Coordinates of C-alpha atoms in Angstrom, one line a residue:
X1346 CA 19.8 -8.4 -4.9
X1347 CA 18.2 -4.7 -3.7
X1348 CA 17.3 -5.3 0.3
X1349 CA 17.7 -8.9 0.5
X1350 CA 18.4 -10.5 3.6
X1351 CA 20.5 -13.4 3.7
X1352 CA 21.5 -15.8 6.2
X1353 CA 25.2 -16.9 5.2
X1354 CA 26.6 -20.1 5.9
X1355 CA 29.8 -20.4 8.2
X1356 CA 33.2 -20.8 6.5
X1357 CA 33.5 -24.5 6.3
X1358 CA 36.7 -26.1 8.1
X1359 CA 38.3 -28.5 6.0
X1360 CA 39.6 -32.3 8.1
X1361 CA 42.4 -32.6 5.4
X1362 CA 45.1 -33.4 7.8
X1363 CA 47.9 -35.8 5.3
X1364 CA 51.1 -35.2 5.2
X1365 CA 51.5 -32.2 2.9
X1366 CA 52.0 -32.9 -1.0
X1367 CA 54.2 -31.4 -3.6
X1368 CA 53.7 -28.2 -4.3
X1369 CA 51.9 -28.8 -7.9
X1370 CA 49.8 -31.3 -5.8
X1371 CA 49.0 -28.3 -3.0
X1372 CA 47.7 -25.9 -6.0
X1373 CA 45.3 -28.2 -7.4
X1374 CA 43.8 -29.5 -3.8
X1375 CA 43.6 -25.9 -3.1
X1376 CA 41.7 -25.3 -6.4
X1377 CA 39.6 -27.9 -5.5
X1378 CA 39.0 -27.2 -2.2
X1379 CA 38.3 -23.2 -3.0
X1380 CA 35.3 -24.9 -5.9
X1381 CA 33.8 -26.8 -3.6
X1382 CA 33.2 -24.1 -1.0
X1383 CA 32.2 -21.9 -3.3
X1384 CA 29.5 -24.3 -4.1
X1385 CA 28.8 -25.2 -0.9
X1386 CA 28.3 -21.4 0.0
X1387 CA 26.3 -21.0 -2.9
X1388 CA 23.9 -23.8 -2.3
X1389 CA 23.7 -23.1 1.4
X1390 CA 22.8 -19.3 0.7
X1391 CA 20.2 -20.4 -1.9
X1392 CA 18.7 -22.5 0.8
X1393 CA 18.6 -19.7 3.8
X1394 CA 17.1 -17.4 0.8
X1395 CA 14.3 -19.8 0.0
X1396 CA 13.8 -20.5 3.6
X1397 CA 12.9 -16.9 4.3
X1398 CA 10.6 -17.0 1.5
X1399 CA 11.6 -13.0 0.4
X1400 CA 11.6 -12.2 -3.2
X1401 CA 14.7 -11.2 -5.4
X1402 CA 14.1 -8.6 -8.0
X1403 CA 16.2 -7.9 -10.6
X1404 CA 16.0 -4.2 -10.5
X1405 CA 14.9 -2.1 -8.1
X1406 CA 11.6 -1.6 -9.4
X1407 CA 9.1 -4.3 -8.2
X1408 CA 5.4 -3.0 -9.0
X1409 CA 6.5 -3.0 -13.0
X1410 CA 3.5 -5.6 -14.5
X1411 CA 1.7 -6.4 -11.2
X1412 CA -2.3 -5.4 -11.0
X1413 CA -3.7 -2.3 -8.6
X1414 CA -7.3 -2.5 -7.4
X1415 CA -8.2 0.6 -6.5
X1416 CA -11.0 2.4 -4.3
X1417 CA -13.3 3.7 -6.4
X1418 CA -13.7 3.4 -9.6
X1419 CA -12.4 5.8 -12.5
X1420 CA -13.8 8.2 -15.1
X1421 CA -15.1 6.3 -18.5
X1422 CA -13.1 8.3 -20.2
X1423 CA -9.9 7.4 -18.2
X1424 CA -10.5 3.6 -17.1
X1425 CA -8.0 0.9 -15.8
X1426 CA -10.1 -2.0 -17.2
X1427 CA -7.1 -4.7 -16.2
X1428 CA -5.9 -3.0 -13.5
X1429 CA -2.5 -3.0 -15.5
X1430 CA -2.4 0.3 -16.5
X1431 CA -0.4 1.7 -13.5
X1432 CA 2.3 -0.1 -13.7
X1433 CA 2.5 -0.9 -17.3
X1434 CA 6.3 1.5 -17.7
X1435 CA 4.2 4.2 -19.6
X1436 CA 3.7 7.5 -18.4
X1437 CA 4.2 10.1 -21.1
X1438 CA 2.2 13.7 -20.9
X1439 CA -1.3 11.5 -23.2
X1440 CA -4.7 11.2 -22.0
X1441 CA -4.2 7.4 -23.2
X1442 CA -1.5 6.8 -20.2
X1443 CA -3.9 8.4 -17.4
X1444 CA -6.2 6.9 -15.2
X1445 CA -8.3 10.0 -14.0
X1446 CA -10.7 10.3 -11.1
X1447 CA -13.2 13.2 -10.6
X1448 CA -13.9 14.5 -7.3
X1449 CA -12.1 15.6 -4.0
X1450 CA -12.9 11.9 -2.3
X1451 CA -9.7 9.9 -1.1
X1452 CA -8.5 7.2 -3.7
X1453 CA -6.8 4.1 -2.4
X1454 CA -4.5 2.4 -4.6
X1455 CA -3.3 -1.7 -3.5
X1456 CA -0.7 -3.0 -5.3
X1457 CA 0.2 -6.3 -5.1
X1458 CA 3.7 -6.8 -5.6
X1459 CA 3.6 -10.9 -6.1
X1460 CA 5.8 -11.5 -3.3
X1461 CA 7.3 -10.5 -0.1
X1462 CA 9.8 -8.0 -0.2
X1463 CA 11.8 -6.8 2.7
X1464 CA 13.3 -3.6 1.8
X1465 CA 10.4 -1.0 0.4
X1466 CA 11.5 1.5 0.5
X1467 CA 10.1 3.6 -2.3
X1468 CA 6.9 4.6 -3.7
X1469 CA 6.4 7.1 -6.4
X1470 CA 2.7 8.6 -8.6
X1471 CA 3.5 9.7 -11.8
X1472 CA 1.3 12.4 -12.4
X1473 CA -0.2 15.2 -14.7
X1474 CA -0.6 18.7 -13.9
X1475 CA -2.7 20.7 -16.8
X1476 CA -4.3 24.4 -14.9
X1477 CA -6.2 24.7 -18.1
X1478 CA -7.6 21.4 -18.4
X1479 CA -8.7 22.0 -14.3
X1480 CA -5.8 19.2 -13.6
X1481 CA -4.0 20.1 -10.3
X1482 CA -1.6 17.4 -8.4
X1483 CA -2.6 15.9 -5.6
X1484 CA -2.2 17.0 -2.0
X1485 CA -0.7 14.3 -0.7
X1486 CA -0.4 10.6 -0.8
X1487 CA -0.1 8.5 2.4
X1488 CA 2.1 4.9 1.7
X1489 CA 1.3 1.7 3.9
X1490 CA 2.7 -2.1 3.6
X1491 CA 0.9 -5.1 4.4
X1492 CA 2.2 -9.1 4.4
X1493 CA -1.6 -10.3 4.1
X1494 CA -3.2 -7.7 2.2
X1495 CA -5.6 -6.9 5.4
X1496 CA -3.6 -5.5 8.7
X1497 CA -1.1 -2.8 7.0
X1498 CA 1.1 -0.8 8.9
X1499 CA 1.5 3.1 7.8
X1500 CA 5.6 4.1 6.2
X1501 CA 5.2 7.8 5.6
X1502 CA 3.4 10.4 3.5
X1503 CA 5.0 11.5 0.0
X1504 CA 4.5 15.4 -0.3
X1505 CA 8.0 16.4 -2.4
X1506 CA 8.0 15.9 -6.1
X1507 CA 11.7 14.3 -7.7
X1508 CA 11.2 17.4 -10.4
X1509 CA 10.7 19.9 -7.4
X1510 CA 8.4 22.6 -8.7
X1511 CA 6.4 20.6 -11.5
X1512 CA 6.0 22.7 -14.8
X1513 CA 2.6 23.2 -15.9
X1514 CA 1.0 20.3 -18.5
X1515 CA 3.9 18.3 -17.8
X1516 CA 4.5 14.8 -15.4
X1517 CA 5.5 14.9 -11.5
X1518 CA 6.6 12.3 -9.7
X1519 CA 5.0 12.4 -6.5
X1520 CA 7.6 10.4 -4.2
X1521 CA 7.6 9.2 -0.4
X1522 CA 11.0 7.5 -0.1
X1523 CA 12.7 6.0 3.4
X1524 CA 15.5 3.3 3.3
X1525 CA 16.1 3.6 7.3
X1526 CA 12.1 3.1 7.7
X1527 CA 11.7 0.7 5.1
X1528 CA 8.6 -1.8 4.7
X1529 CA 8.3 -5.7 4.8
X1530 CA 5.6 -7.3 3.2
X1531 CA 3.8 -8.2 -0.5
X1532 CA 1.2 -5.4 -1.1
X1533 CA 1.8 -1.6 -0.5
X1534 CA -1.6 0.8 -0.5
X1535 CA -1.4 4.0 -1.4
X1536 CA -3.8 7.1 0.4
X1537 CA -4.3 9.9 -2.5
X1538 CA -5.7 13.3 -1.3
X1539 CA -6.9 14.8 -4.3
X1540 CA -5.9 18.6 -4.5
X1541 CA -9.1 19.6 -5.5
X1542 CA -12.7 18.8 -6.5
X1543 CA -11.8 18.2 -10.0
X1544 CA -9.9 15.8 -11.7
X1545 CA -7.0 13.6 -10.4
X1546 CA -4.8 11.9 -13.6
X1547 CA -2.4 9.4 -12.8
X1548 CA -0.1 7.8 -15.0
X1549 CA 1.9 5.2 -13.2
X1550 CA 2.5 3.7 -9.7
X1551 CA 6.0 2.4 -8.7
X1552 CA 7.1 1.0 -6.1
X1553 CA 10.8 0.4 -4.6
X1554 CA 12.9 -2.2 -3.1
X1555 CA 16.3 -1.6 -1.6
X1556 CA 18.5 1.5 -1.9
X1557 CA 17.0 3.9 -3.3
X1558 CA 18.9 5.3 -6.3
X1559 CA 20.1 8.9 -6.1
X1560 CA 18.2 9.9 -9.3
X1561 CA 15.1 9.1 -8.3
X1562 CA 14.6 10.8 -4.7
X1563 CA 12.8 13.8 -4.4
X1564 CA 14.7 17.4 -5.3
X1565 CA 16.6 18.8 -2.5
X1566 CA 14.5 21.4 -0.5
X1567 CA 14.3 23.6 2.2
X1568 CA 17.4 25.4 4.5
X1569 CA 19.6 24.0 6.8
X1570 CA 18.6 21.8 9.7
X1571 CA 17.6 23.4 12.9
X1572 CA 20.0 23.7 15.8
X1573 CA 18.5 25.9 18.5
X1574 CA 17.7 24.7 21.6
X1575 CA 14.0 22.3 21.3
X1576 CA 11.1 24.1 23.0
X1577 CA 7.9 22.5 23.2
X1578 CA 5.5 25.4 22.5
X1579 CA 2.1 23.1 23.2
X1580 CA 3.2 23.2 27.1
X1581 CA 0.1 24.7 28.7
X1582 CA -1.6 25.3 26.2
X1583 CA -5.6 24.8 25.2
X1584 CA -7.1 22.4 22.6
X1585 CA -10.2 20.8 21.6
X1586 CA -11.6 17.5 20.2
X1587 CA -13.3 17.8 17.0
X1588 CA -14.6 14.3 16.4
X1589 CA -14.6 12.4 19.4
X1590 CA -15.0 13.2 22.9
X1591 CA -13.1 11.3 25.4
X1592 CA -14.6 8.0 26.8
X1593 CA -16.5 8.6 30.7
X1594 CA -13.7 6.6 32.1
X1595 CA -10.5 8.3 31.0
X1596 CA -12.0 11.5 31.0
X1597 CA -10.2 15.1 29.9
X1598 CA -12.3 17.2 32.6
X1599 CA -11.2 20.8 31.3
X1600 CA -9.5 19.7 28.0
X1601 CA -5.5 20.1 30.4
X1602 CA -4.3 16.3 30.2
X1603 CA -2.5 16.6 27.2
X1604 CA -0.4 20.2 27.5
X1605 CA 0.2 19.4 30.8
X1606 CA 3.7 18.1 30.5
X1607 CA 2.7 15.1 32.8
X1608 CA 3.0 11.7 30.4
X1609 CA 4.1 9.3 32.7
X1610 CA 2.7 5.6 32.4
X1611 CA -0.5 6.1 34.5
X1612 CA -3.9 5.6 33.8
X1613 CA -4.6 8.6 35.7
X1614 CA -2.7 10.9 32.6
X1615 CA -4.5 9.1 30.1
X1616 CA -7.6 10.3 27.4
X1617 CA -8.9 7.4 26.3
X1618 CA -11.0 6.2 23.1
X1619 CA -12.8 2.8 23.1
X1620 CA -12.6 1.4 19.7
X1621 CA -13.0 4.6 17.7
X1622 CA -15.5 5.1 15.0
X1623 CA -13.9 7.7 13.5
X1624 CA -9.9 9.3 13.6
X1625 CA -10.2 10.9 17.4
X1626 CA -8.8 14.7 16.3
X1627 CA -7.5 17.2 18.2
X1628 CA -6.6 20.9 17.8
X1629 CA -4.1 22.6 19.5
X1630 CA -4.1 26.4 19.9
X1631 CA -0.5 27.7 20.5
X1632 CA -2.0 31.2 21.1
X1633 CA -0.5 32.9 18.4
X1634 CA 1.4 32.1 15.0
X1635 CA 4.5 30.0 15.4
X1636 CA 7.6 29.3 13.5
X1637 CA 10.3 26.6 13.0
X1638 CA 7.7 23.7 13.9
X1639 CA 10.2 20.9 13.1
X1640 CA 8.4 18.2 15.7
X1641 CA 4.4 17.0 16.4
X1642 CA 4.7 13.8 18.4
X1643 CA 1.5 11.8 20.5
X1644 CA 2.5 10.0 23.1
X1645 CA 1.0 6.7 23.9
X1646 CA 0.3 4.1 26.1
X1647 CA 1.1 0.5 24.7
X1648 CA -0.5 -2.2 26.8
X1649 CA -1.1 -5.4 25.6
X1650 CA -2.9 -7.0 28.5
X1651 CA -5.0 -3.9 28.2
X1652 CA -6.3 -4.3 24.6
X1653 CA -4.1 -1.0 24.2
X1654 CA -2.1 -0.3 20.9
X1655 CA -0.3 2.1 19.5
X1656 CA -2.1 4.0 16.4
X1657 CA -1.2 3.7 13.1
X1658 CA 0.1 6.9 12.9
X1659 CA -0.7 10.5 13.2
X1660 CA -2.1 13.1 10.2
X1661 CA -0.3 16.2 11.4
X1662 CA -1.6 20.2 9.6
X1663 CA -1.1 23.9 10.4
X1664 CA -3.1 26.7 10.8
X1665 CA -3.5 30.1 11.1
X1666 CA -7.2 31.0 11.3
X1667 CA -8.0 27.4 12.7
X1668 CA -10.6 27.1 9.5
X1669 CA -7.8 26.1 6.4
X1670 CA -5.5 23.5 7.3
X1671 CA -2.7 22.4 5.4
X1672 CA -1.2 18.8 5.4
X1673 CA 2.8 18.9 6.7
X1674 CA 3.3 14.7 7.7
X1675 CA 2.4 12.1 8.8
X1676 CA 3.9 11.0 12.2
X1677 CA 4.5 7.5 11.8
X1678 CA 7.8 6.9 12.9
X1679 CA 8.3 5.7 16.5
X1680 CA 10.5 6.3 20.2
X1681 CA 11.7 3.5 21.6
X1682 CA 12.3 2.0 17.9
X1683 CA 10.8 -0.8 17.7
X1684 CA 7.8 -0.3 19.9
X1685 CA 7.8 -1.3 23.4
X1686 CA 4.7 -3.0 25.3
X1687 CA 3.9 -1.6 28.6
X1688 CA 5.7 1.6 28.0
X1689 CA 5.0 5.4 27.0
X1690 CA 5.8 5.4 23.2
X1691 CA 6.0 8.6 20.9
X1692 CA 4.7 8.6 17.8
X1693 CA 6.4 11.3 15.9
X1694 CA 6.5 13.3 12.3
X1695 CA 10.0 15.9 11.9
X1696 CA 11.5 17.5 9.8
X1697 CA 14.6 19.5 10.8
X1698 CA 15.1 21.1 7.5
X1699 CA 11.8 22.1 6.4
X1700 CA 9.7 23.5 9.2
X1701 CA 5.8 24.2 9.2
X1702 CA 4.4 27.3 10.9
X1703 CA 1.0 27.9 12.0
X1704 CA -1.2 29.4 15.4
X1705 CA -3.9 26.3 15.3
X1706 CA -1.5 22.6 15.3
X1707 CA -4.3 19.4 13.9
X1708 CA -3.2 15.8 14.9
X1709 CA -5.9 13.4 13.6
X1710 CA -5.4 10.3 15.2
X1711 CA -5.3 7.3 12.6
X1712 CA -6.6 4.4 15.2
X1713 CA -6.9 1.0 15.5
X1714 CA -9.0 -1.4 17.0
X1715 CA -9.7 -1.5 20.8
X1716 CA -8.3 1.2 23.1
X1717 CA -6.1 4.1 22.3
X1718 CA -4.8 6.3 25.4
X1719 CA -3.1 9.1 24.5
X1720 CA -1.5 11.4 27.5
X1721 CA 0.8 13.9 25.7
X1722 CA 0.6 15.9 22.5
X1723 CA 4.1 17.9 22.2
X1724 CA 4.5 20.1 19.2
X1725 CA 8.5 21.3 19.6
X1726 CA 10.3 24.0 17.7
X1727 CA 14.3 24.1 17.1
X1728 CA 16.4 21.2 16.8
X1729 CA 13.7 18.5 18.1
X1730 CA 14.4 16.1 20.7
X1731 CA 12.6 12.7 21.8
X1732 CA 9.8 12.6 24.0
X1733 CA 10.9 9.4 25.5
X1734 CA 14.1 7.7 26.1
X1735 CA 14.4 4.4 27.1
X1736 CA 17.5 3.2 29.2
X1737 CA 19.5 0.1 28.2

């Protein structure tokens, strides 16, 4: 039962107080007894489980069968006409397993799963990579999880492959996986950055519940986790907005407010953006290249008497001429854990092992509704330490 949780039933206490029997009496009430609680137990644990309505599967794969809408639609030549085709357990190197997309636009996969799980942990894209069929893998794939199929809440960003360097005209498997910040809900979309203007082919769509098996996690990369002393290298240094400017009334006079160290829970150290149109984005300059990035974080107020929330999460790239940006995380993790309202929260992508590098540091903001305030951007080298920490 991969991620259930149950609510188990207390030991019962038994009121048998007679005088004890003979012992060949003793062994069969003792039998008895030991049937009926097992019973009992079972029945009782059947009853929590239906209670909290959560799905058993009996595997760890729970996409296998289940139909995926998707954003737009694909090549003639490549359809999905059931939507089946994804998740149908077939993803051999043959155009007749692909579903291919042309073009560099986004393509959002939904899958709905049937039920509510409460462990997902796991999300993989089979994939094809053929250079002389103009083929490439994708750039990235962002996973979110929603209960409803409308408000979803963003897990993480799969950017390693379970084969680790994929072989040309063969299948990666394109996999974000994260038992500790595992998902709860019934349908899990899926962001795919195509990795160039020409042809995206994808042969399957999985999707995980529980622990996640040791076979099917991505290849180990990267060196040894970082251990010298964190340094945040954004302190004092200049950035600029890209997309949005700052609303009149939390202003950013002189673009300091978020290298300046200060992130205290002030509407006077606040940028704010009303109800963005689009992702508010922000480039950092750190003045020259840097290495050993192993932290981005944003820092955020979280208000909700102020029609203030927390973003979804954070699209984090590197730089070195401040014109080609390449994709490192997505900062979607949180300190305090979970969220606090009326507090400073950091939203944060690290990795201690596999550090980015870069002079220009892009955080797009992935907003919500209603007010964001954002007073800090910290971009930390060495072995990364949180932003806030909440006394209990």
């Amino acid at each position: 039962m991969n991620g259930a949780k149950l609510n188990r039933a207390d030991r019962p206490t038994t009121a048998y107080q007679a005088e004890r029997p003979a012992a060949a009496m003793e062994v069969a009430m003792r039998t008895r007894n030991l049937k009926s609680f097992v019973v009992s137990l079972l029945a009782l644990s059947l009853l929590a489980l239906a209670g909290t309505g959560l799905a058993q599967a009996d595997g760890f794969i729970v996409s296998d069968g289940q139909r995926v809408e998707v954003s737009r639609a694909a090549a003639d030549s490549y359809p999905d006409g059931d939507g089946l085709k994804l998740t149908d357990g077939s993803y051999q190197f043959a155009w007749g397993d692909m579903v291919g997309f042309e073009g560099a636009d986004p393509i959002t996969f939904v899958v709905d799963l049937g039920a509510t799980y409460d462990t997902i942990s796991y999300v993989a894209l089979k994939l094809m990579r053929s250079d002389g069929s103009g083929v490439p893998l994708p750039a990235y794939a962002i996973v979110s999880v929603s209960e409803d199929g409308l408000l979803y809440e963003d897990l993480g960003m799969a950017t390693a492959y379970q084969e680790g360097e994929v072989g040309n005209d063969t299948i990666g498997t394109l996999v974000w996986a994260d038992e500790a910040w595992a998902g709860y809900g019934q349908f899990v979309k899926v962001e795919v950055q195509p990795g160039s203007d020409a042809w995206t082919m994808i042969a399957e769509l999985q999707v995980g519940n529980g622990a996640v098996p040791a076979e099917l996690l991505p290849a180990a990369s990267g060196g040894e986790a970082a251990t010298a002393d964190a340094v945040n290298v954004a302190l004092g240094k200049s950035y600029t907005y890209t997309t949005l400017e700052p609303a009149a009334a939390y202003p950013d006079d002189g673009n300091v407010k978020l290298t300046d160290g200060s992130y205290a829970y002030a509407w006077g150290d606040m940028v704010g953006f009303p109800d963005p149109a689009a992702n508010p984005v922000v480039i950092v300059d750190l003045g020259e290249r840097v290495e050993g990035i192993t932290r981005v974080a944003g820092l955020f107020m979280r208000s909700f008497a102020s029609a203030v929330n927390l973003p979804f999460s954070l699209l984090v790239s590197v730089s070195d001429d401040g014109e080609t940006y390449t994709t490192v995380g997505l900062a979607a993790r949180t300190v305090p854990e979970p969220i606090m309202n009326e507090l400073i929260n950091s939203v944060y992508w690290q990795d201690l092992g596999n550090p980015a590098a870069g002079r220009f540091v892009k955080v797009e903001v992935r907003a919500r509704t209603a007010w964001t305030m954002i007073a800090e951007i910290v971009v930390q080298t060495g072995a990364a330490v949180p932003e806030v920490v909440v006394e209990e």
